[in-house]
PDB file of C-alpha atoms in Angstrom:
ATOM      1  CA  VAL A1171      88.988  86.788  86.676  1.00 93.00           C
ATOM      2  CA  GLN A1172      90.669  85.066  83.757  1.00 96.00           C
ATOM      3  CA  LEU A1173      93.947  84.093  84.322  1.00 97.00           C
ATOM      4  CA  GLN A1174      96.184  83.431  81.204  1.00 96.00           C
ATOM      5  CA  ALA A1175      99.632  81.884  81.482  1.00 97.00           C
ATOM      6  CA  SER A1176     102.068  82.138  78.520  1.00 97.00           C
ATOM      7  CA  GLY A1177     105.720  81.846  77.808  1.00 98.00           C
ATOM      8  CA  GLY A1178     106.192  77.720  78.413  1.00 98.00           C
ATOM      9  CA  GLY A1179     108.477  76.038  75.769  1.00 98.00           C
ATOM     10  CA  SER A1180     111.088  73.875  75.578  1.00 98.00           C
ATOM     11  CA  VAL A1181     114.667  74.653  76.595  1.00 98.00           C
ATOM     12  CA  GLN A1182     117.992  72.815  77.142  1.00 98.00           C
ATOM     13  CA  ALA A1183     119.214  72.419  80.708  1.00 98.00           C
ATOM     14  CA  GLY A1184     120.779  75.443  81.980  1.00 98.00           C
ATOM     15  CA  GLY A1185     118.539  77.675  79.750  1.00 98.00           C
ATOM     16  CA  SER A1186     115.929  80.682  80.714  1.00 98.00           C
ATOM     17  CA  LEU A1187     112.217  81.439  80.126  1.00 98.00           C
ATOM     18  CA  ARG A1188     109.990  84.123  81.391  1.00 98.00           C
ATOM     19  CA  LEU A1189     106.238  83.112  82.054  1.00 98.00           C
ATOM     20  CA  SER A1190     103.521  85.670  82.218  1.00 98.00           C
ATOM     21  CA  CYS A1191     100.499  85.527  83.981  1.00 98.00           C
ATOM     22  CA  ALA A1192      97.917  87.957  82.233  1.00 97.00           C
ATOM     23  CA  ALA A1193      94.718  88.795  84.039  1.00 96.00           C
ATOM     24  CA  SER A1194      91.296  90.059  82.161  1.00 94.00           C
ATOM     25  CA  GLY A1195      87.982  90.772  83.957  1.00 93.00           C
ATOM     26  CA  SER A1196      89.268  91.952  87.066  1.00 92.00           C
ATOM     27  CA  THR A1197      92.461  93.152  89.047  1.00 92.00           C
ATOM     28  CA  LEU A1198      95.248  91.630  90.459  1.00 95.00           C
ATOM     29  CA  SER A1199      95.899  94.724  92.773  1.00 95.00           C
ATOM     30  CA  GLY A1200      95.595  93.718  96.474  1.00 95.00           C
ATOM     31  CA  TYR A1201      95.647  90.024  95.371  1.00 96.00           C
ATOM     32  CA  ARG A1202      98.502  87.667  96.572  1.00 96.00           C
ATOM     33  CA  MET A1203      99.554  85.568  93.335  1.00 97.00           C
ATOM     34  CA  GLY A1204     101.474  82.632  92.936  1.00 97.00           C
ATOM     35  CA  TRP A1205     102.820  80.336  90.181  1.00 98.00           C
ATOM     36  CA  PHE A1206     102.690  76.508  90.988  1.00 98.00           C
ATOM     37  CA  ARG A1207     103.603  73.297  88.957  1.00 98.00           C
ATOM     38  CA  GLN A1208     102.612  69.783  88.216  1.00 98.00           C
ATOM     39  CA  ALA A1209     104.876  67.271  86.997  1.00 96.00           C
ATOM     40  CA  PRO A1210     103.639  63.924  85.640  1.00 91.00           C
ATOM     41  CA  GLY A1211     102.679  61.845  88.400  1.00 94.00           C
ATOM     42  CA  LYS A1212     103.358  64.207  90.805  1.00 96.00           C
ATOM     43  CA  GLU A1213     100.977  66.311  92.717  1.00 96.00           C
ATOM     44  CA  ARG A1214     100.696  69.927  92.399  1.00 96.00           C
ATOM     45  CA  ALA A1215     103.183  72.495  94.400  1.00 97.00           C
ATOM     46  CA  ALA A1216     103.853  75.883  95.004  1.00 97.00           C
ATOM     47  CA  VAL A1217     106.823  76.933  92.979  1.00 98.00           C
ATOM     48  CA  ALA A1218     106.714  80.859  94.097  1.00 98.00           C
ATOM     49  CA  VAL A1219     104.398  83.519  95.687  1.00 97.00           C
ATOM     50  CA  ILE A1220     104.320  87.131  95.609  1.00 97.00           C
ATOM     51  CA  SER A1221     102.158  89.104  98.473  1.00 96.00           C
ATOM     52  CA  TRP A1222      99.959  91.801  97.523  1.00 95.00           C
ATOM     53  CA  SER A1223     102.385  94.586  98.088  1.00 94.00           C
ATOM     54  CA  GLY A1224     105.072  92.778  96.167  1.00 93.00           C
ATOM     55  CA  GLY A1225     107.269  93.088  99.677  1.00 93.00           C
ATOM     56  CA  SER A1226     106.882  89.301 100.613  1.00 94.00           C
ATOM     57  CA  THR A1227     107.902  86.283  98.518  1.00 96.00           C
ATOM     58  CA  TYR A1228     108.102  82.588  98.826  1.00 96.00           C
ATOM     59  CA  TYR A1229     110.285  80.132  96.637  1.00 97.00           C
ATOM     60  CA  ALA A1230     110.021  76.624  96.848  1.00 97.00           C
ATOM     61  CA  ASP A1231     113.754  75.387  97.952  1.00 97.00           C
ATOM     62  CA  SER A1232     113.861  73.657  94.621  1.00 97.00           C
ATOM     63  CA  VAL A1233     113.865  76.812  92.635  1.00 98.00           C
ATOM     64  CA  LYS A1234     115.542  79.681  95.232  1.00 98.00           C
ATOM     65  CA  GLY A1235     118.187  81.440  93.721  1.00 98.00           C
ATOM     66  CA  ARG A1236     117.017  80.542  90.027  1.00 98.00           C
ATOM     67  CA  PHE A1237     113.558  81.865  89.996  1.00 98.00           C
ATOM     68  CA  THR A1238     112.170  85.366  90.410  1.00 98.00           C
ATOM     69  CA  ILE A1239     108.266  86.184  90.883  1.00 98.00           C
ATOM     70  CA  SER A1240     107.552  89.699  90.280  1.00 98.00           C
ATOM     71  CA  ARG A1241     104.138  91.660  89.584  1.00 98.00           C
ATOM     72  CA  ASP A1242     103.009  94.779  87.653  1.00 97.00           C
ATOM     73  CA  ASN A1243      99.645  96.148  88.700  1.00 95.00           C
ATOM     74  CA  ALA A1244      99.142  98.456  85.985  1.00 95.00           C
ATOM     75  CA  ARG A1245      99.548  95.573  83.636  1.00 96.00           C
ATOM     76  CA  LYS A1246      97.883  93.023  85.441  1.00 97.00           C
ATOM     77  CA  THR A1247     100.617  90.652  84.927  1.00 97.00           C
ATOM     78  CA  VAL A1248     102.710  88.683  86.979  1.00 98.00           C
ATOM     79  CA  TYR A1249     106.104  87.180  86.126  1.00 98.00           C
ATOM     80  CA  LEU A1250     108.170  84.132  86.399  1.00 98.00           C
ATOM     81  CA  GLN A1251     111.612  84.497  85.532  1.00 98.00           C
ATOM     82  CA  MET A1252     113.454  80.865  85.272  1.00 98.00           C
ATOM     83  CA  ASN A1253     117.308  80.802  85.108  1.00 98.00           C
ATOM     84  CA  ALA A1254     119.314  77.784  85.581  1.00 98.00           C
ATOM     85  CA  LEU A1255     116.518  75.292  83.962  1.00 98.00           C
ATOM     86  CA  LYS A1256     117.055  71.637  85.373  1.00 98.00           C
ATOM     87  CA  PRO A1257     115.294  68.781  83.655  1.00 97.00           C
ATOM     88  CA  GLU A1258     113.365  68.537  87.038  1.00 97.00           C
ATOM     89  CA  ASP A1259     111.793  71.764  86.328  1.00 98.00           C
ATOM     90  CA  THR A1260     109.947  70.277  83.575  1.00 98.00           C
ATOM     91  CA  ALA A1261     105.946  70.750  84.478  1.00 98.00           C
ATOM     92  CA  VAL A1262     102.635  72.244  83.510  1.00 98.00           C
ATOM     93  CA  TYR A1263     102.903  75.798  85.564  1.00 98.00           C
ATOM     94  CA  TYR A1264      99.724  77.332  86.618  1.00 98.00           C
ATOM     95  CA  CYS A1265      99.273  80.726  87.985  1.00 98.00           C
ATOM     96  CA  ALA A1266      96.928  81.747  90.643  1.00 97.00           C
ATOM     97  CA  ARG A1267      95.146  84.545  92.505  1.00 97.00           C
ATOM     98  CA  SER A1268      94.131  84.383  96.283  1.00 96.00           C
ATOM     99  CA  THR A1269      90.912  84.174  97.402  1.00 94.00           C
ATOM    100  CA  VAL A1270      90.993  87.258  99.740  1.00 92.00           C
ATOM    101  CA  ARG A1271      91.854  90.888  98.521  1.00 93.00           C
ATOM    102  CA  TRP A1272      93.713  93.006 100.732  1.00 91.00           C
ATOM    103  CA  GLY A1273      94.693  90.233 103.205  1.00 88.00           C
ATOM    104  CA  VAL A1274      97.802  89.454 105.404  1.00 86.00           C
ATOM    105  CA  ASP A1275     100.545  90.910 103.253  1.00 88.00           C
ATOM    106  CA  GLY A1276     102.559  87.503 103.010  1.00 84.00           C
ATOM    107  CA  GLY A1277     103.798  85.215 100.774  1.00 80.00           C
ATOM    108  CA  SER A1278     101.764  81.887 102.066  1.00 88.00           C
ATOM    109  CA  SER A1279     101.955  79.200  99.827  1.00 91.00           C
ATOM    110  CA  ARG A1280      98.797  77.235 100.556  1.00 91.00           C
ATOM    111  CA  SER A1281      97.239  76.154  97.535  1.00 90.00           C
ATOM    112  CA  THR A1282      93.594  76.964  99.746  1.00 92.00           C
ATOM    113  CA  ASP A1283      94.307  80.259  99.708  1.00 93.00           C
ATOM    114  CA  PHE A1284      93.992  80.494  95.770  1.00 96.00           C
ATOM    115  CA  GLY A1285      90.303  80.884  94.318  1.00 95.00           C
ATOM    116  CA  SER A1286      91.462  81.957  90.958  1.00 96.00           C
ATOM    117  CA  TRP A1287      93.710  79.847  88.477  1.00 97.00           C
ATOM    118  CA  GLY A1288      94.763  79.771  85.031  1.00 94.00           C
ATOM    119  CA  GLN A1289      94.787  77.108  82.490  1.00 93.00           C
ATOM    120  CA  GLY A1290      98.651  76.310  82.610  1.00 94.00           C
ATOM    121  CA  THR A1291     101.399  76.217  80.318  1.00 98.00           C
ATOM    122  CA  LEU A1292     104.233  73.481  79.731  1.00 98.00           C
ATOM    123  CA  VAL A1293     107.372  73.924  80.621  1.00 98.00           C
ATOM    124  CA  THR A1294     109.845  71.201  79.136  1.00 98.00           C
ATOM    125  CA  VAL A1295     113.646  70.950  79.958  1.00 98.00           C
ATOM    126  CA  SER A1296     116.140  68.622  78.265  1.00 98.00           C
ATOM    127  CA  SER A1297     119.144  67.523  79.611  1.00 94.00           C
TER     128      SER A1297
END
């Protein structure tokens, strides 16, 4: 599978962006999907994860109430709606697909569960 992330850009604090992750070459159906981010000088960290059914989600504490992850299996696309953006949200955002298909239908955020990664899209939030 190839994952193509898009939708990043520059925005002022308080603004919104919607990231998209489109898959090609394979399906997203049955796979847990996640968004991760890496800020300069920091390790990559999970932002949001959605289970393969869409029934379970995980959000990092820092984005709860502001970000929403969703998926459209028919379009083979996962989205991350980001509202009320803060300068500390500045990072390269990556989407990822779990290694296991039709696994436990949960929103675990362990990066080691994800075997396919997109190329990243840069989000810059200015104050």
